[in-house]
Coordinates of C-alpha atoms and ligand atoms in Angstrom, one line a residue:
M1 CA -2.1 38.1 -56.1
K2 CA 1.7 38.2 -55.9
D3 CA 2.0 38.0 -59.7
M4 CA -0.4 40.9 -60.0
L5 CA 1.6 42.9 -57.5
K6 CA 4.8 42.1 -59.4
D7 CA 3.2 43.3 -62.6
Y8 CA 2.3 46.5 -60.9
Y9 CA 5.8 47.1 -59.6
R10 CA 7.1 46.3 -63.1
S11 CA 4.7 48.9 -64.5
L12 CA 6.3 51.3 -62.0
N13 CA 9.8 50.4 -63.4
V14 CA 10.8 48.1 -60.6
D15 CA 13.0 45.2 -61.7
E16 CA 12.0 41.7 -60.7
K17 CA 15.2 41.1 -58.8
V18 CA 14.6 44.2 -56.7
F19 CA 11.0 43.2 -56.1
E20 CA 11.9 39.7 -55.1
Y21 CA 14.7 40.8 -52.7
C22 CA 12.5 43.4 -51.0
N23 CA 9.6 41.0 -50.7
S24 CA 11.9 38.4 -49.1
V25 CA 13.0 41.0 -46.6
E26 CA 9.4 41.9 -45.8
E27 CA 8.5 38.2 -45.2
K28 CA 10.8 38.1 -42.2
L29 CA 9.2 41.2 -40.5
K30 CA 5.8 39.8 -39.8
D31 CA 6.3 39.5 -36.0
R32 CA 7.7 43.0 -35.7
F33 CA 4.9 44.4 -37.7
A34 CA 2.4 42.6 -35.5
A35 CA 4.0 44.2 -32.4
I36 CA 3.7 47.6 -34.0
D37 CA 0.0 47.0 -34.8
A38 CA -0.6 46.0 -31.2
V39 CA 0.7 49.4 -30.0
S40 CA -1.3 51.3 -32.7
E41 CA -4.5 49.4 -31.7
L42 CA -4.0 50.6 -28.1
N43 CA -3.3 54.2 -29.2
Q44 CA -6.3 54.1 -31.6
L45 CA -8.6 53.2 -28.7
K46 CA -7.0 55.9 -26.5
V47 CA -7.8 58.5 -29.2
L48 CA -11.3 57.2 -29.8
K49 CA -12.1 57.1 -26.1
A50 CA -11.0 60.7 -25.7
M51 CA -13.2 61.7 -28.6
Q52 CA -16.2 59.9 -27.2
D53 CA -15.7 61.1 -23.6
N54 CA -15.7 64.7 -24.9
R55 CA -18.8 64.1 -27.0
L56 CA -17.2 65.1 -30.3
S57 CA -19.9 66.1 -32.7
E58 CA -20.2 67.4 -36.2
A59 CA -21.0 70.9 -34.9
H60 CA -17.5 71.1 -33.5
F61 CA -16.2 71.3 -37.1
A62 CA -18.0 74.5 -37.9
G63 CA -15.0 76.7 -37.1
S64 CA -14.8 80.3 -36.1
S65 CA -13.4 83.6 -37.5
G66 CA -12.3 86.9 -36.0
Y67 CA -11.4 86.7 -32.4
G68 CA -12.6 83.1 -32.1
Y69 CA -14.3 83.5 -28.8
T70 CA -16.3 80.4 -27.7
D71 CA -14.9 78.2 -30.5
D72 CA -16.4 74.9 -29.1
G73 CA -14.6 72.7 -31.7
R74 CA -11.2 74.2 -30.9
D75 CA -11.8 73.8 -27.2
A76 CA -13.1 70.2 -27.6
L77 CA -10.0 69.3 -29.6
E78 CA -7.8 70.7 -26.8
R79 CA -9.7 68.6 -24.2
I80 CA -9.3 65.6 -26.4
Y81 CA -5.5 66.1 -26.7
A82 CA -5.3 66.6 -22.9
D83 CA -7.1 63.3 -22.4
V84 CA -5.0 61.4 -24.9
F85 CA -1.8 62.7 -23.2
H86 CA -3.3 62.4 -19.8
T87 CA -2.6 66.0 -18.9
E88 CA -4.6 68.7 -17.2
D89 CA -4.8 71.0 -20.3
A90 CA -3.6 71.5 -23.8
L91 CA -3.0 74.2 -26.4
V92 CA -3.6 72.8 -29.9
R93 CA -3.5 75.6 -32.5
T94 CA -2.9 76.4 -36.1
Q95 CA -1.5 79.7 -34.8
I96 CA 1.4 77.7 -33.6
V97 CA 3.2 77.6 -36.9
C98 CA 5.6 74.6 -36.3
G99 CA 7.2 72.5 -33.7
T100 CA 10.0 75.0 -33.1
H101 CA 7.3 77.7 -32.4
A102 CA 5.5 75.4 -30.0
L103 CA 8.7 74.8 -28.0
C104 CA 9.6 78.5 -28.1
T105 CA 6.1 79.4 -26.8
A106 CA 6.3 76.9 -24.0
M107 CA 9.7 78.1 -22.9
F108 CA 9.1 81.9 -23.2
G109 CA 5.7 81.5 -21.5
N110 CA 7.2 79.7 -18.5
L111 CA 10.6 81.3 -18.0
R112 CA 11.4 84.6 -16.3
P113 CA 14.6 86.6 -16.0
G114 CA 17.2 84.9 -13.8
D115 CA 15.8 81.4 -14.5
E116 CA 18.0 78.7 -16.0
I117 CA 17.2 76.1 -18.6
L118 CA 18.9 72.7 -18.1
A119 CA 19.0 70.5 -21.2
I120 CA 19.6 66.9 -20.0
A121 CA 19.8 65.0 -23.2
G122 CA 22.6 66.9 -24.7
K123 CA 22.2 69.9 -27.0
P124 CA 18.6 70.4 -28.1
Y125 CA 17.4 70.3 -31.7
D126 CA 19.2 72.9 -33.9
T127 CA 16.3 75.3 -34.3
L128 CA 16.3 75.8 -30.5
D129 CA 19.8 77.2 -30.6
E130 CA 18.6 80.7 -31.5
I131 CA 15.6 80.6 -29.2
I132 CA 17.7 79.7 -26.1
G133 CA 20.7 81.8 -27.3
I134 CA 23.1 78.9 -27.6
R135 CA 23.9 80.6 -30.9
E136 CA 23.8 84.4 -30.3
S137 CA 20.5 85.7 -31.6
R138 CA 18.3 88.7 -31.4
G139 CA 15.3 88.1 -29.2
S140 CA 16.7 85.0 -27.6
L141 CA 15.9 83.9 -24.0
A142 CA 19.5 84.8 -23.2
E143 CA 18.7 88.4 -24.1
Y144 CA 15.9 88.3 -21.5
G145 CA 18.3 87.0 -18.8
V146 CA 17.5 83.3 -19.0
T147 CA 20.7 81.2 -18.7
Y148 CA 21.4 77.8 -20.2
A149 CA 23.2 74.7 -19.0
Q150 CA 23.6 71.3 -20.5
V151 CA 24.3 67.8 -19.4
D152 CA 25.3 65.4 -22.2
L153 CA 24.1 61.8 -22.4
L154 CA 26.6 59.2 -21.4
P155 CA 28.7 57.5 -24.1
N156 CA 26.3 54.5 -24.1
G157 CA 23.3 56.9 -24.7
D158 CA 21.8 56.8 -21.3
F159 CA 21.0 59.8 -19.1
D160 CA 23.9 60.9 -16.8
I161 CA 21.7 60.9 -13.7
D162 CA 24.5 62.0 -11.3
G163 CA 25.5 64.7 -13.7
I164 CA 21.9 65.9 -14.0
K165 CA 21.5 66.1 -10.2
N166 CA 24.7 68.0 -9.8
A167 CA 23.8 70.5 -12.6
I168 CA 20.6 71.6 -10.9
N169 CA 20.9 74.8 -9.0
S170 CA 18.5 77.2 -7.3
R171 CA 17.9 79.0 -10.6
T172 CA 17.1 75.8 -12.6
R173 CA 13.4 76.4 -13.6
L174 CA 13.0 74.2 -16.7
V175 CA 14.5 70.9 -17.8
E176 CA 14.5 70.3 -21.5
I177 CA 14.4 66.6 -22.7
Q178 CA 14.4 65.8 -26.4
R179 CA 12.9 62.3 -26.9
S180 CA 13.9 61.8 -30.5
K181 CA 17.5 61.8 -31.6
G182 CA 16.5 64.2 -34.4
Y183 CA 19.5 64.4 -36.7
A184 CA 22.1 63.8 -33.9
V185 CA 24.1 60.7 -33.6
R186 CA 22.7 59.2 -30.5
K187 CA 20.0 56.8 -29.5
T188 CA 16.4 57.9 -29.2
L189 CA 15.2 57.8 -25.6
S190 CA 12.4 55.5 -24.5
V191 CA 9.5 56.9 -22.5
Q192 CA 10.7 54.7 -19.6
Q193 CA 14.2 56.2 -19.7
I194 CA 12.7 59.7 -19.7
G195 CA 10.6 58.8 -16.7
E196 CA 13.7 57.8 -14.8
A197 CA 15.4 61.1 -15.6
I198 CA 12.4 63.1 -14.6
K199 CA 12.2 61.2 -11.3
A200 CA 15.9 62.2 -10.6
V201 CA 15.2 65.8 -11.4
K202 CA 12.1 65.9 -9.2
S203 CA 14.0 64.2 -6.3
V204 CA 16.2 67.3 -6.2
N205 CA 13.4 69.9 -6.7
P206 CA 9.8 68.9 -7.5
D207 CA 9.0 72.4 -8.7
I208 CA 11.3 72.2 -11.8
I209 CA 9.2 72.1 -15.0
C210 CA 10.1 69.0 -17.0
M211 CA 9.4 69.8 -20.7
V212 CA 9.8 67.1 -23.3
D213 CA 10.3 67.8 -27.0
N214 CA 8.1 65.0 -28.2
C215 CA 8.6 65.5 -32.0
Y216 CA 8.6 62.2 -33.9
G217 CA 7.8 60.2 -30.8
E218 CA 4.0 60.5 -30.5
F219 CA 2.2 57.1 -30.6
V220 CA 5.4 55.1 -31.2
Q221 CA 5.0 53.6 -27.8
D222 CA 1.9 52.9 -25.7
I223 CA 2.6 55.6 -23.2
E224 CA 3.8 59.2 -23.6
P225 CA 6.3 61.2 -21.5
S226 CA 3.3 62.9 -19.8
D227 CA 2.5 59.4 -18.4
V228 CA 5.9 59.3 -16.6
G229 CA 5.9 62.8 -15.0
A230 CA 6.6 65.3 -17.8
D231 CA 5.0 68.6 -17.0
L232 CA 4.9 69.7 -20.6
V233 CA 4.9 67.7 -23.8
V234 CA 5.4 69.7 -27.0
G235 CA 5.3 68.9 -30.7
S236 CA 4.4 69.6 -34.3
L237 CA 1.1 68.7 -36.0
I238 CA 2.9 68.1 -39.4
K239 CA 4.6 65.2 -37.8
N240 CA 3.0 62.2 -36.0
P241 CA 0.0 63.6 -34.2
G242 CA -1.4 65.5 -37.2
G243 CA -1.8 62.1 -39.0
G244 CA -0.9 63.7 -42.3
L245 CA -4.2 65.7 -42.4
A246 CA -3.3 68.7 -40.2
P247 CA -2.2 71.4 -42.7
I248 CA -0.2 73.3 -40.0
G249 CA 0.0 73.6 -36.2
G250 CA 1.6 72.6 -32.9
Y251 CA 0.6 71.4 -29.5
I252 CA 1.5 71.9 -25.9
C253 CA 0.0 69.5 -23.4
G254 CA 0.7 69.6 -19.7
K255 CA -0.1 71.1 -16.3
K256 CA -2.8 73.7 -16.4
E257 CA -0.6 76.5 -15.0
Y258 CA 2.2 75.8 -17.5
V259 CA -0.2 75.5 -20.5
E260 CA -1.8 78.8 -19.5
N261 CA 1.6 80.5 -19.2
A262 CA 2.3 79.3 -22.7
S263 CA -1.0 80.6 -24.0
Y264 CA -0.2 84.1 -22.6
R265 CA 2.9 84.0 -24.8
L266 CA 1.1 82.6 -27.9
T267 CA -1.6 85.3 -27.7
T268 CA -1.3 87.9 -24.9
P269 CA -1.4 88.1 -21.1
G270 CA -5.1 88.2 -20.3
L271 CA -6.3 86.8 -23.6
G272 CA -4.5 83.4 -23.4
K273 CA -6.6 80.5 -24.8
E274 CA -9.8 82.5 -25.1
V275 CA -8.9 83.8 -28.6
G276 CA -7.6 82.2 -31.8
A277 CA -10.0 81.5 -34.5
S278 CA -9.8 78.0 -36.0
L279 CA -10.8 79.2 -39.5
G280 CA -12.3 75.8 -40.4
N281 CA -9.2 73.7 -39.6
T282 CA -10.7 71.9 -36.6
K283 CA -11.9 68.9 -38.7
A284 CA -8.5 68.3 -40.3
L285 CA -6.7 68.5 -36.9
T286 CA -9.2 66.2 -35.3
Q287 CA -9.4 63.7 -38.0
G288 CA -5.6 63.8 -38.2
L289 CA -5.3 62.9 -34.6
F290 CA -7.8 60.1 -35.2
M291 CA -5.5 58.8 -38.0
A292 CA -2.3 59.4 -36.2
P293 CA -1.9 56.0 -34.4
T294 CA -2.1 54.0 -37.7
V295 CA -0.1 56.6 -39.7
T296 CA 2.7 56.4 -37.1
A297 CA 2.6 52.6 -37.3
S298 CA 2.9 52.8 -41.1
A299 CA 5.9 55.1 -40.8
L300 CA 7.5 52.8 -38.3
K301 CA 7.0 49.8 -40.5
G302 CA 8.6 51.6 -43.4
A303 CA 11.6 52.6 -41.2
I304 CA 12.1 49.0 -40.1
F305 CA 11.7 47.7 -43.7
A306 CA 14.3 50.2 -44.9
A307 CA 16.8 49.2 -42.2
N308 CA 16.4 45.5 -43.1
V309 CA 16.6 46.1 -46.9
Y310 CA 19.8 48.1 -46.6
E311 CA 21.5 46.2 -43.8
G312 CA 20.9 43.0 -45.9
L313 CA 23.0 44.7 -48.6
G314 CA 25.8 45.5 -46.2
F315 CA 25.1 49.1 -45.3
K316 CA 24.9 50.4 -41.7
A317 CA 21.4 51.2 -40.6
V318 CA 20.8 53.4 -37.5
P319 CA 18.7 52.2 -35.7
D320 CA 19.8 48.7 -36.9
S321 CA 17.5 46.1 -38.3
T322 CA 16.6 44.5 -35.0
E323 CA 16.5 47.4 -32.5
D324 CA 13.5 48.6 -30.6
R325 CA 12.1 51.9 -32.0
Y326 CA 11.3 55.0 -30.1
D327 CA 10.8 57.4 -33.1
I328 CA 10.1 57.1 -36.8
I329 CA 13.5 58.3 -38.1
Q330 CA 15.8 55.9 -40.0
A331 CA 19.3 56.6 -41.1
V332 CA 21.3 54.5 -43.6
E333 CA 24.9 55.1 -44.3
L334 CA 25.3 54.8 -48.0
Q335 CA 29.1 55.6 -48.2
T336 CA 29.1 57.5 -51.5
P337 CA 27.4 60.7 -52.7
E338 CA 26.1 58.9 -55.8
R339 CA 24.1 56.4 -53.7
V340 CA 22.7 59.3 -51.6
V341 CA 21.5 61.0 -54.8
A342 CA 20.0 57.8 -56.2
F343 CA 18.2 57.0 -52.9
C344 CA 16.6 60.4 -52.8
E345 CA 15.6 60.2 -56.5
G346 CA 13.9 56.9 -55.7
I347 CA 11.9 58.4 -52.7
Q348 CA 10.9 61.3 -54.9
A349 CA 9.9 59.1 -57.8
A350 CA 7.6 57.2 -55.5
A351 CA 5.8 60.3 -54.3
P352 CA 2.1 61.0 -55.0
V353 CA 3.0 64.7 -55.5
D354 CA 5.9 66.0 -57.6
S355 CA 7.0 62.5 -58.5
Y356 CA 8.5 63.8 -61.8
V357 CA 10.9 66.2 -60.0
R358 CA 14.5 65.1 -59.7
P359 CA 16.1 66.3 -56.4
E360 CA 19.6 67.7 -56.4
P361 CA 22.0 68.7 -53.6
W362 CA 22.0 72.5 -52.9
D363 CA 23.8 74.9 -50.5
M364 CA 21.0 75.3 -47.9
P365 CA 21.5 78.3 -45.6
G366 CA 22.7 77.3 -42.2
Y367 CA 24.3 74.0 -43.3
D368 CA 28.0 73.5 -43.8
S369 CA 27.7 71.1 -46.7
P370 CA 25.2 70.8 -49.6
V371 CA 22.0 69.1 -48.6
I372 CA 19.7 66.9 -50.8
M373 CA 16.0 66.5 -49.9
A374 CA 13.3 64.3 -51.4
A375 CA 9.7 65.0 -50.6
G376 CA 6.5 64.9 -52.6
A377 CA 4.0 65.7 -49.9
F378 CA 0.4 66.9 -49.7
V379 CA 1.4 69.3 -46.9
S380 CA 4.6 71.2 -47.7
G381 CA 7.5 70.1 -45.4
S382 CA 5.5 67.5 -43.7
S383 CA 7.8 64.8 -42.3
I384 CA 5.1 62.3 -41.4
E385 CA 4.8 62.0 -45.1
L386 CA 7.5 60.0 -46.9
S387 CA 10.6 62.1 -47.1
A388 CA 14.4 61.8 -47.1
D389 CA 17.2 64.2 -46.6
A390 CA 21.0 64.0 -46.4
P391 CA 24.0 66.3 -46.0
M392 CA 26.5 65.5 -48.7
R393 CA 29.4 64.5 -46.5
P394 CA 30.8 61.3 -45.2
P395 CA 29.5 58.8 -44.1
Y396 CA 26.9 59.8 -46.7
A397 CA 24.0 59.0 -44.3
V398 CA 20.5 59.5 -45.6
Y399 CA 17.8 60.2 -43.1
F400 CA 14.4 58.8 -44.0
Q401 CA 11.1 59.2 -42.3
G402 CA 7.4 59.0 -42.7
G403 CA 4.9 57.3 -44.9
L404 CA 1.2 57.9 -44.4
T405 CA 0.6 54.3 -45.5
Y406 CA 2.9 51.4 -45.3
P407 CA 2.5 50.4 -48.9
H408 CA 3.7 53.8 -49.9
A409 CA 6.7 53.7 -47.6
K410 CA 7.5 50.2 -48.9
Y411 CA 7.3 51.4 -52.5
G412 CA 9.5 54.4 -51.7
I413 CA 12.2 52.2 -50.3
I414 CA 11.9 49.8 -53.2
M415 CA 12.3 52.7 -55.6
S416 CA 15.4 54.0 -53.7
L417 CA 17.0 50.6 -54.3
Q418 CA 15.8 50.5 -57.9
K419 CA 17.5 53.8 -58.7
M420 CA 20.8 52.5 -57.2
V421 CA 20.5 49.3 -59.1
E422 CA 19.9 51.2 -62.4
K423 CA 23.1 53.1 -61.8
N424 CA 25.2 50.0 -60.9
L425 CA 25.7 51.3 -57.4
I426 CA 24.8 48.0 -55.7
V427 CA 26.8 44.9 -55.5
W428 CA 24.4 42.0 -55.0
Ligands
PLP501 C1 11.2 68.6 -36.2 C2 11.7 68.8 -34.8 C3 11.6 70.0 -34.1 C4 11.2 71.3 -34.8 O1 10.0 71.2 -35.4 P1 9.7 72.1 -36.7 O2 8.2 71.8 -36.9 O3 10.5 71.6 -37.8 O4 9.9 73.5 -36.3 C5 12.1 70.1 -32.8 N1 12.6 69.0 -32.3 C6 12.7 67.8 -32.9 C7 13.3 66.6 -32.2 C8 12.3 67.7 -34.2 O5 12.3 66.5 -34.8

């Protein structure tokens, strides 16, 4: 079996030494992988139960066109999401074009002139800058008279609970909490930590809406932020919860009133959730949710495998090889631009789509240094599929995430190392 595997890897241009090293790393990860499988088993049952309780049937996949009134499949999927996240209601739509749009819809729907947003995990994800008006922007919440305040995480990465309580004023209407570190240099927050922060906010004023940017965090743990008091959890369907099958979309789960407010922003006041044709996408979104727990587990295993492979060669991995995981993103500091390019070439070469393409750094709008990206995805831009990107600047960190299956994630990492070995960039 192992010999056959080695032959396959050889046929995919992987040297024996690279194969042997990576396999020896994997050998030591059995216990960690078992723990991940245990979480995914629980999440799989959670999803299945929600589907059974809502009597999901083939008829739900029929789809609708035009206005999309009485689209039973769309409505069933939203009830299933609400049950999975243990919330009163959910908005799960292909008309939500991405995670940023879902967050924007949740905020614009629930904020009124004079309200204040308080971000309590430091500055939110970059794409929210222009929604909030942190960076001046036409159409921002700031233009509508919504102000913004921020409390940074403490140097050790924990919430600044006293700072948060002090920052709340009579206008504070919505607290924004980003679960994943995204591409910032901080730790990802656990659901338990988020619960503590929400408790602190609610102790000052229980009416403040606590909204969690849940991107990259779904199904990584056995509970979600909505299980520890979040009023809204928001994310993208081309990340974890779409399971690689959703071609587009976003979700907003939470208290009925707040989800309804968001729906009036997504469509119109009055129409809300009643309209929005599913156009035949319901099956992909639903099956994607069904796959999401094991897909997320595969991505997590890939991230842990990568951390161990590269830490074993002397590189800094963030999170490190032994840390607990709260999202699927892995960073590795490769120290030179040549290694970053080689890493991305390897990820690309391992892709099912566009494997023959060679990624190159380019001056992407909005970034202050060239960026290189590797992705060969079935869904364009999907970051639950195996992908890597890196800004070309010290410490030459490459950010890596996804993998719909663990064998693919493993092969991608092996290829990243193979490319470096071929270019003599690794000292064994
Ligand atoms: C990806 C991401 C977003 C934005 O999602 P898009 O689908 O790219 O618009 C927001 N917050 C975090 C933490 C993310 O990782």
